[in-house]
Amino acid sequence: MTRRLYTEFIDPLGIEAILANRLIPLDKGEGAVRPIGFGEVIRRIMGKYVMHVTKPDVIEASDSLQVCAGHKSGSVAAIHVMRSIFDADETDAVLLIDASNAFNALNRAAALHDIRVLSKQCWFADDATGSGSLQDVMIWCDELSASGPPLGYFPNAKKCWLIIKREREQAARKVFRDTTVNVTIEGHKHLGAALGSRSFLEEYVSEKVDEWVNEVTKLADFAISQPQAYYAAFTFGLRHRWTYFLRILPDIAELFEPLERAINDVLIPAVTEHTATKVKPDLLGLPVRMESLGFTDPVVTSSSEYEACLFTSLKMPQKFKHYNLAHKNKDECLSERLEQVKNSLPTKAKRAVELATEKGSSNWLTVIPLKELDYNLNKKEVRDAIKLRYDWEITDTPMLCACGVQFSVDHAIVCQRGGFIIQRHNELRDLEAEMLRMVCNDVEVEPVLQEITGETLNHGANKAPDAPLDIHARGFWERQRSAFFDVRVCHPNADSYKDLTPKQICKKHKNEKKRQYAERVMEIEEGTFTPLVFTTTGGMADECVRYHSRLAELIANKKGESYSSAISSIRAKVSFPIVRSAILYLRGSRSRRRQLDFVYSDLQTDNVRACPN
């Protein structure tokens, strides 16, 4: 149906149900209204499919001139390119063209043709920008005004702006005296950025910074009761508003100082219950994958964000050949900052930071707290998890553990009382089995291995006749071949591991599991054995990482989704049981249940008195 509708003429009267729309008016400000139509679901699905198929061709046809056609960071590239052209000595002015209701009237085929044959202009949807000498800009404006209407494009001169250099002001007003185009030497907004004089840029950015400071301050009250939701709103939405500005505007670090103070004095305390005097902002200002919380300091990152984005954007006509190089340089700068932060910390805190950088230890911070996926934590759980992550002091804990030993975080995680250790193990085991059932047959929890009947096994192997493993699945590594898995969770901060790195600790437990079961599984079961070693901080051994990569490949192939989406989902699902287990060790009750002593005859008598016949 989609192919027919997009390649043949179909009488609209015959498909009214598909073409139906709900019209919503959106306020654009200054009395203007933007009409937005919401189509029926089937029509939207068809449109998405056509866009998916044709997107590569549209990007190639539009190249770098129509930057809303699907180019990554298209508007950013347009901003940098037009600023560089405007700053050139041979350029007199930049003309920003706005059209009247262009989206509903524009001839798309003509627009694609124009951007292919015309030069020195840059389009973002119906917003066009041209630059050059005054005469060239005027010729382009006249041509667009004459040729546009027959093709469905109607430039609105009253909404157009000519940004000129100060020394060319009189000449510009003379050239454009017979038009209603707005002429300015100060500047104007261009795709969300400021193009023109430095004074206009500073005024524009300062207004935006004041808005963001107010938003951070207002949301801080909400963060007191819902820190996880507030943190998600900040990392997934709010901070990207000013990140965009950092990438498109030069030398604005000083203008962001009020926002920096709001982040340190309002945002961080609201989420973590720690003030900036107790927490080094650098510790929390790196990306989450680098042990941080992503509370990026806009003053510190301003220059690096702009330089990396500028380097990439000016290479846009060459199809972003230098994107990887810019990204690599940015990562190197972040790695240097991470090392500086780690070297400034005490030994135990440095150890905590190293554990927080392990693969898988930060995934619970990088997902939206959806209740239906069990990704939500309450306010105490969020703050406890952050304090555990950075080895910060945790208050309101008992002086003594239920087992009689002095209470500490490290002791709580390894204490045998309460049954929390086996509970954590079983939750991870059941979760892995549940994910394996999505892609494998014959998945079994706690399968018993076959008895040994004369086979010779290595020293240290588990030779018990009823030795079980945690999970069995058929067809995971090889078709129809049995695969066995065994889960182990270790605490890297235990006293016996204080001289070992996290990688050495995981390797130690992995080798121990292999010594116990690998040969028995391969020789007797004719299968494969994979130890799944996790740490209490969320890290994984290398074989566990490879196992999850293979699982993500199988799930992605079965569901028809991307590998990155599948692996992100797996890591998030695994991270939450580990985080909740760590909090349970800290807050859970280890005392034995109180048993009531009573005489059965007395209870029977009381029941008779309470319920007489």
PDB file of C-alpha atoms in Angstrom, residues 247-455:
ATOM      1  CA  ARG A 247      29.171  24.449  20.469  1.00  0.00           C
ATOM      2  CA  ILE A 248      28.015  27.292  18.256  1.00  0.00           C
ATOM      3  CA  LEU A 249      29.176  30.512  19.970  1.00  0.00           C
ATOM      4  CA  PRO A 250      32.797  31.566  20.637  1.00  0.00           C
ATOM      5  CA  ASP A 251      34.301  32.986  23.843  1.00  0.00           C
ATOM      6  CA  ILE A 252      31.230  32.772  26.065  1.00  0.00           C
ATOM      7  CA  ALA A 253      32.715  31.044  29.126  1.00  0.00           C
ATOM      8  CA  GLU A 254      32.415  34.105  31.384  1.00  0.00           C
ATOM      9  CA  LEU A 255      28.761  34.549  30.440  1.00  0.00           C
ATOM     10  CA  PHE A 256      27.985  31.088  31.865  1.00  0.00           C
ATOM     11  CA  GLU A 257      29.346  31.766  35.356  1.00  0.00           C
ATOM     12  CA  PRO A 258      25.840  32.348  36.871  1.00  0.00           C
ATOM     13  CA  LEU A 259      24.771  28.965  35.506  1.00  0.00           C
ATOM     14  CA  GLU A 260      27.915  27.339  36.894  1.00  0.00           C
ATOM     15  CA  ARG A 261      27.072  28.672  40.357  1.00  0.00           C
ATOM     16  CA  ALA A 262      23.490  27.426  40.059  1.00  0.00           C
ATOM     17  CA  ILE A 263      24.686  23.929  39.164  1.00  0.00           C
ATOM     18  CA  ASN A 264      27.179  23.794  42.042  1.00  0.00           C
ATOM     19  CA  ASP A 265      25.071  25.535  44.694  1.00  0.00           C
ATOM     20  CA  VAL A 266      21.551  24.354  43.803  1.00  0.00           C
ATOM     21  CA  LEU A 267      21.531  21.383  41.447  1.00  0.00           C
ATOM     22  CA  ILE A 268      24.210  19.155  42.980  1.00  0.00           C
ATOM     23  CA  PRO A 269      23.014  19.557  46.600  1.00  0.00           C
ATOM     24  CA  ALA A 270      19.406  18.868  45.583  1.00  0.00           C
ATOM     25  CA  VAL A 271      20.302  15.560  43.929  1.00  0.00           C
ATOM     26  CA  THR A 272      23.197  14.295  46.058  1.00  0.00           C
ATOM     27  CA  GLU A 273      22.671  16.014  49.448  1.00  0.00           C
ATOM     28  CA  HIS A 274      26.268  17.248  49.142  1.00  0.00           C
ATOM     29  CA  THR A 275      27.289  20.874  48.767  1.00  0.00           C
ATOM     30  CA  ALA A 276      29.970  22.166  46.431  1.00  0.00           C
ATOM     31  CA  THR A 277      32.281  22.751  49.418  1.00  0.00           C
ATOM     32  CA  LYS A 278      32.271  19.017  50.132  1.00  0.00           C
ATOM     33  CA  VAL A 279      32.349  17.812  46.516  1.00  0.00           C
ATOM     34  CA  LYS A 280      34.874  18.869  43.928  1.00  0.00           C
ATOM     35  CA  PRO A 281      32.854  19.977  40.888  1.00  0.00           C
ATOM     36  CA  ASP A 282      35.470  18.332  38.645  1.00  0.00           C
ATOM     37  CA  LEU A 283      34.560  14.954  40.156  1.00  0.00           C
ATOM     38  CA  LEU A 284      30.960  15.269  38.995  1.00  0.00           C
ATOM     39  CA  GLY A 285      31.506  17.281  35.813  1.00  0.00           C
ATOM     40  CA  LEU A 286      32.834  14.535  33.517  1.00  0.00           C
ATOM     41  CA  PRO A 287      30.693  12.170  31.394  1.00  0.00           C
ATOM     42  CA  VAL A 288      29.001   9.304  33.239  1.00  0.00           C
ATOM     43  CA  ARG A 289      31.217   6.751  31.490  1.00  0.00           C
ATOM     44  CA  MET A 290      34.175   8.434  33.195  1.00  0.00           C
ATOM     45  CA  GLU A 291      32.931   7.819  36.776  1.00  0.00           C
ATOM     46  CA  SER A 292      31.077  11.124  36.937  1.00  0.00           C
ATOM     47  CA  LEU A 293      27.430  12.166  37.060  1.00  0.00           C
ATOM     48  CA  GLY A 294      27.516  14.362  33.975  1.00  0.00           C
ATOM     49  CA  PHE A 295      26.991  17.681  35.802  1.00  0.00           C
ATOM     50  CA  THR A 296      29.120  19.342  33.157  1.00  0.00           C
ATOM     51  CA  ASP A 297      30.572  22.721  34.076  1.00  0.00           C
ATOM     52  CA  PRO A 298      29.748  25.019  31.114  1.00  0.00           C
ATOM     53  CA  VAL A 299      32.592  27.406  31.997  1.00  0.00           C
ATOM     54  CA  VAL A 300      35.211  24.639  31.892  1.00  0.00           C
ATOM     55  CA  THR A 301      33.911  22.900  28.761  1.00  0.00           C
ATOM     56  CA  SER A 302      33.057  25.994  26.726  1.00  0.00           C
ATOM     57  CA  SER A 303      36.261  26.299  24.709  1.00  0.00           C
ATOM     58  CA  SER A 304      36.720  22.563  24.064  1.00  0.00           C
ATOM     59  CA  GLU A 305      33.111  22.105  22.942  1.00  0.00           C
ATOM     60  CA  TYR A 306      33.335  25.039  20.547  1.00  0.00           C
ATOM     61  CA  GLU A 307      36.697  24.076  19.050  1.00  0.00           C
ATOM     62  CA  ALA A 308      35.719  20.447  18.489  1.00  0.00           C
ATOM     63  CA  CYS A 309      32.410  21.444  16.909  1.00  0.00           C
ATOM     64  CA  LEU A 310      33.996  24.144  14.750  1.00  0.00           C
ATOM     65  CA  PHE A 311      36.671  21.760  13.482  1.00  0.00           C
ATOM     66  CA  THR A 312      34.032  19.228  12.500  1.00  0.00           C
ATOM     67  CA  SER A 313      31.450  21.623  11.052  1.00  0.00           C
ATOM     68  CA  LEU A 314      33.775  23.443   8.683  1.00  0.00           C
ATOM     69  CA  LYS A 315      34.585  20.054   7.132  1.00  0.00           C
ATOM     70  CA  MET A 316      30.926  19.296   6.437  1.00  0.00           C
ATOM     71  CA  PRO A 317      31.206  19.485   2.629  1.00  0.00           C
ATOM     72  CA  GLN A 318      33.769  16.658   2.893  1.00  0.00           C
ATOM     73  CA  LYS A 319      31.125  14.437   4.553  1.00  0.00           C
ATOM     74  CA  PHE A 320      32.507  14.743   8.083  1.00  0.00           C
ATOM     75  CA  LYS A 321      35.799  13.023   7.282  1.00  0.00           C
ATOM     76  CA  HIS A 322      37.406  14.658  10.291  1.00  0.00           C
ATOM     77  CA  TYR A 323      34.628  13.908  12.793  1.00  0.00           C
ATOM     78  CA  ASN A 324      36.443  10.945  14.342  1.00  0.00           C
ATOM     79  CA  LEU A 325      39.636  12.972  14.785  1.00  0.00           C
ATOM     80  CA  ALA A 326      37.794  15.774  16.598  1.00  0.00           C
ATOM     81  CA  HIS A 327      35.965  13.269  18.760  1.00  0.00           C
ATOM     82  CA  LYS A 328      39.264  11.556  19.603  1.00  0.00           C
ATOM     83  CA  ASN A 329      40.898  14.832  20.643  1.00  0.00           C
ATOM     84  CA  LYS A 330      37.923  15.634  22.874  1.00  0.00           C
ATOM     85  CA  ASP A 331      38.139  12.219  24.552  1.00  0.00           C
ATOM     86  CA  GLU A 332      41.858  12.708  25.167  1.00  0.00           C
ATOM     87  CA  CYS A 333      41.174  16.003  26.946  1.00  0.00           C
ATOM     88  CA  LEU A 334      38.498  14.352  29.083  1.00  0.00           C
ATOM     89  CA  SER A 335      40.853  11.487  29.961  1.00  0.00           C
ATOM     90  CA  GLU A 336      43.492  13.965  31.094  1.00  0.00           C
ATOM     91  CA  ARG A 337      40.948  15.710  33.329  1.00  0.00           C
ATOM     92  CA  LEU A 338      39.918  12.336  34.765  1.00  0.00           C
ATOM     93  CA  GLU A 339      43.522  11.503  35.681  1.00  0.00           C
ATOM     94  CA  GLN A 340      43.948  14.893  37.338  1.00  0.00           C
ATOM     95  CA  VAL A 341      40.808  14.336  39.406  1.00  0.00           C
ATOM     96  CA  LYS A 342      41.867  10.829  40.450  1.00  0.00           C
ATOM     97  CA  ASN A 343      45.357  11.976  41.483  1.00  0.00           C
ATOM     98  CA  SER A 344      43.852  14.617  43.766  1.00  0.00           C
ATOM     99  CA  LEU A 345      41.726  12.102  45.712  1.00  0.00           C
ATOM    100  CA  PRO A 346      42.674  10.042  48.780  1.00  0.00           C
ATOM    101  CA  THR A 347      43.463   6.366  48.253  1.00  0.00           C
ATOM    102  CA  LYS A 348      40.049   4.916  49.098  1.00  0.00           C
ATOM    103  CA  ALA A 349      38.146   7.523  47.118  1.00  0.00           C
ATOM    104  CA  LYS A 350      40.490   6.962  44.185  1.00  0.00           C
ATOM    105  CA  ARG A 351      39.694   3.259  44.370  1.00  0.00           C
ATOM    106  CA  ALA A 352      35.971   4.058  44.281  1.00  0.00           C
ATOM    107  CA  VAL A 353      36.455   6.209  41.191  1.00  0.00           C
ATOM    108  CA  GLU A 354      38.365   3.410  39.436  1.00  0.00           C
ATOM    109  CA  LEU A 355      35.559   0.972  40.174  1.00  0.00           C
ATOM    110  CA  ALA A 356      32.992   3.475  38.879  1.00  0.00           C
ATOM    111  CA  THR A 357      34.732   3.524  35.483  1.00  0.00           C
ATOM    112  CA  GLU A 358      34.341  -0.249  35.016  1.00  0.00           C
ATOM    113  CA  LYS A 359      32.115  -1.230  32.101  1.00  0.00           C
ATOM    114  CA  GLY A 360      28.571  -1.677  33.346  1.00  0.00           C
ATOM    115  CA  SER A 361      28.959   0.207  36.633  1.00  0.00           C
ATOM    116  CA  SER A 362      27.222   3.392  35.438  1.00  0.00           C
ATOM    117  CA  ASN A 363      24.346   2.114  33.322  1.00  0.00           C
ATOM    118  CA  TRP A 364      21.707   2.748  35.990  1.00  0.00           C
ATOM    119  CA  LEU A 365      22.488   6.459  35.633  1.00  0.00           C
ATOM    120  CA  THR A 366      22.040   6.565  31.859  1.00  0.00           C
ATOM    121  CA  VAL A 367      18.421   5.403  31.541  1.00  0.00           C
ATOM    122  CA  ILE A 368      15.096   7.136  31.966  1.00  0.00           C
ATOM    123  CA  PRO A 369      13.522   5.987  35.271  1.00  0.00           C
ATOM    124  CA  LEU A 370      10.565   4.133  33.764  1.00  0.00           C
ATOM    125  CA  LYS A 371       8.474   2.343  36.361  1.00  0.00           C
ATOM    126  CA  GLU A 372       7.194  -0.303  33.939  1.00  0.00           C
ATOM    127  CA  LEU A 373      10.795  -1.396  33.277  1.00  0.00           C
ATOM    128  CA  ASP A 374      11.630  -1.333  36.991  1.00  0.00           C
ATOM    129  CA  TYR A 375      14.224   1.397  36.450  1.00  0.00           C
ATOM    130  CA  ASN A 376      12.900   3.678  39.189  1.00  0.00           C
ATOM    131  CA  LEU A 377      14.523   4.208  42.579  1.00  0.00           C
ATOM    132  CA  ASN A 378      13.172   6.138  45.549  1.00  0.00           C
ATOM    133  CA  LYS A 379      14.939   9.225  46.863  1.00  0.00           C
ATOM    134  CA  LYS A 380      16.912   7.445  49.595  1.00  0.00           C
ATOM    135  CA  GLU A 381      18.005   4.696  47.193  1.00  0.00           C
ATOM    136  CA  VAL A 382      19.271   7.254  44.668  1.00  0.00           C
ATOM    137  CA  ARG A 383      21.318   9.166  47.219  1.00  0.00           C
ATOM    138  CA  ASP A 384      22.645   6.006  48.867  1.00  0.00           C
ATOM    139  CA  ALA A 385      23.699   4.672  45.468  1.00  0.00           C
ATOM    140  CA  ILE A 386      25.559   7.897  44.657  1.00  0.00           C
ATOM    141  CA  LYS A 387      27.303   7.887  48.042  1.00  0.00           C
ATOM    142  CA  LEU A 388      28.342   4.256  47.565  1.00  0.00           C
ATOM    143  CA  ARG A 389      29.630   5.141  44.108  1.00  0.00           C
ATOM    144  CA  TYR A 390      32.020   7.793  45.453  1.00  0.00           C
ATOM    145  CA  ASP A 391      32.707   6.374  48.921  1.00  0.00           C
ATOM    146  CA  TRP A 392      31.026   9.338  50.596  1.00  0.00           C
ATOM    147  CA  GLU A 393      29.975   9.197  54.220  1.00  0.00           C
ATOM    148  CA  ILE A 394      26.599   7.555  54.766  1.00  0.00           C
ATOM    149  CA  THR A 395      24.752   8.745  57.850  1.00  0.00           C
ATOM    150  CA  ASP A 396      21.978   7.128  59.927  1.00  0.00           C
ATOM    151  CA  THR A 397      23.554   3.660  59.850  1.00  0.00           C
ATOM    152  CA  PRO A 398      23.839   1.455  62.975  1.00  0.00           C
ATOM    153  CA  MET A 399      26.987   1.358  65.075  1.00  0.00           C
ATOM    154  CA  LEU A 400      27.006  -2.451  65.189  1.00  0.00           C
ATOM    155  CA  CYS A 401      25.929  -5.041  62.643  1.00  0.00           C
ATOM    156  CA  ALA A 402      23.423  -7.723  63.661  1.00  0.00           C
ATOM    157  CA  CYS A 403      26.294 -10.205  63.676  1.00  0.00           C
ATOM    158  CA  GLY A 404      28.059  -8.203  66.408  1.00  0.00           C
ATOM    159  CA  VAL A 405      30.816  -6.655  64.261  1.00  0.00           C
ATOM    160  CA  GLN A 406      31.279  -2.890  63.935  1.00  0.00           C
ATOM    161  CA  PHE A 407      29.120  -1.716  61.055  1.00  0.00           C
ATOM    162  CA  SER A 408      30.739  -0.374  57.882  1.00  0.00           C
ATOM    163  CA  VAL A 409      29.800  -0.328  54.220  1.00  0.00           C
ATOM    164  CA  ASP A 410      32.383  -2.949  53.256  1.00  0.00           C
ATOM    165  CA  HIS A 411      31.315  -5.255  56.093  1.00  0.00           C
ATOM    166  CA  ALA A 412      27.622  -4.827  55.228  1.00  0.00           C
ATOM    167  CA  ILE A 413      28.203  -5.998  51.651  1.00  0.00           C
ATOM    168  CA  VAL A 414      29.972  -9.210  52.703  1.00  0.00           C
ATOM    169  CA  CYS A 415      28.036 -10.001  55.905  1.00  0.00           C
ATOM    170  CA  GLN A 416      26.470 -13.470  55.813  1.00  0.00           C
ATOM    171  CA  ARG A 417      23.523 -12.551  58.041  1.00  0.00           C
ATOM    172  CA  GLY A 418      20.173 -11.780  56.434  1.00  0.00           C
ATOM    173  CA  GLY A 419      20.487 -13.935  53.306  1.00  0.00           C
ATOM    174  CA  PHE A 420      21.205 -10.933  51.110  1.00  0.00           C
ATOM    175  CA  ILE A 421      24.188 -12.524  49.333  1.00  0.00           C
ATOM    176  CA  ILE A 422      22.242 -15.514  48.025  1.00  0.00           C
ATOM    177  CA  GLN A 423      19.318 -13.227  47.163  1.00  0.00           C
ATOM    178  CA  ARG A 424      21.576 -11.036  45.008  1.00  0.00           C
ATOM    179  CA  HIS A 425      23.015 -14.106  43.277  1.00  0.00           C
ATOM    180  CA  ASN A 426      19.579 -15.565  42.545  1.00  0.00           C
ATOM    181  CA  GLU A 427      18.228 -12.289  41.141  1.00  0.00           C
ATOM    182  CA  LEU A 428      21.085 -12.049  38.650  1.00  0.00           C
ATOM    183  CA  ARG A 429      20.796 -15.727  37.789  1.00  0.00           C
ATOM    184  CA  ASP A 430      17.064 -15.460  37.104  1.00  0.00           C
ATOM    185  CA  LEU A 431      17.514 -12.265  35.079  1.00  0.00           C
ATOM    186  CA  GLU A 432      20.158 -13.845  32.847  1.00  0.00           C
ATOM    187  CA  ALA A 433      17.966 -16.923  32.356  1.00  0.00           C
ATOM    188  CA  GLU A 434      15.022 -14.707  31.430  1.00  0.00           C
ATOM    189  CA  MET A 435      17.062 -12.897  28.757  1.00  0.00           C
ATOM    190  CA  LEU A 436      18.446 -16.196  27.420  1.00  0.00           C
ATOM    191  CA  ARG A 437      14.903 -17.502  26.925  1.00  0.00           C
ATOM    192  CA  MET A 438      14.383 -14.742  24.383  1.00  0.00           C
ATOM    193  CA  VAL A 439      16.937 -16.257  21.996  1.00  0.00           C
ATOM    194  CA  CYS A 440      17.688 -19.835  23.119  1.00  0.00           C
ATOM    195  CA  ASN A 441      15.835 -23.112  23.525  1.00  0.00           C
ATOM    196  CA  ASP A 442      15.905 -25.489  26.481  1.00  0.00           C
ATOM    197  CA  VAL A 443      16.832 -22.861  29.070  1.00  0.00           C
ATOM    198  CA  GLU A 444      17.033 -24.359  32.549  1.00  0.00           C
ATOM    199  CA  VAL A 445      17.890 -22.886  35.958  1.00  0.00           C
ATOM    200  CA  GLU A 446      20.223 -24.888  38.246  1.00  0.00           C
ATOM    201  CA  PRO A 447      20.738 -27.908  35.945  1.00  0.00           C
ATOM    202  CA  VAL A 448      22.447 -30.881  37.623  1.00  0.00           C
ATOM    203  CA  LEU A 449      25.553 -32.122  35.806  1.00  0.00           C
ATOM    204  CA  GLN A 450      25.923 -35.740  34.778  1.00  0.00           C
ATOM    205  CA  GLU A 451      27.718 -38.045  37.181  1.00  0.00           C
ATOM    206  CA  ILE A 452      31.393 -38.844  36.674  1.00  0.00           C
ATOM    207  CA  THR A 453      31.806 -42.428  35.403  1.00  0.00           C
ATOM    208  CA  GLY A 454      35.519 -42.957  35.155  1.00  0.00           C
ATOM    209  CA  GLU A 455      36.471 -39.681  33.461  1.00  0.00           C
TER     210      GLU A 455
END
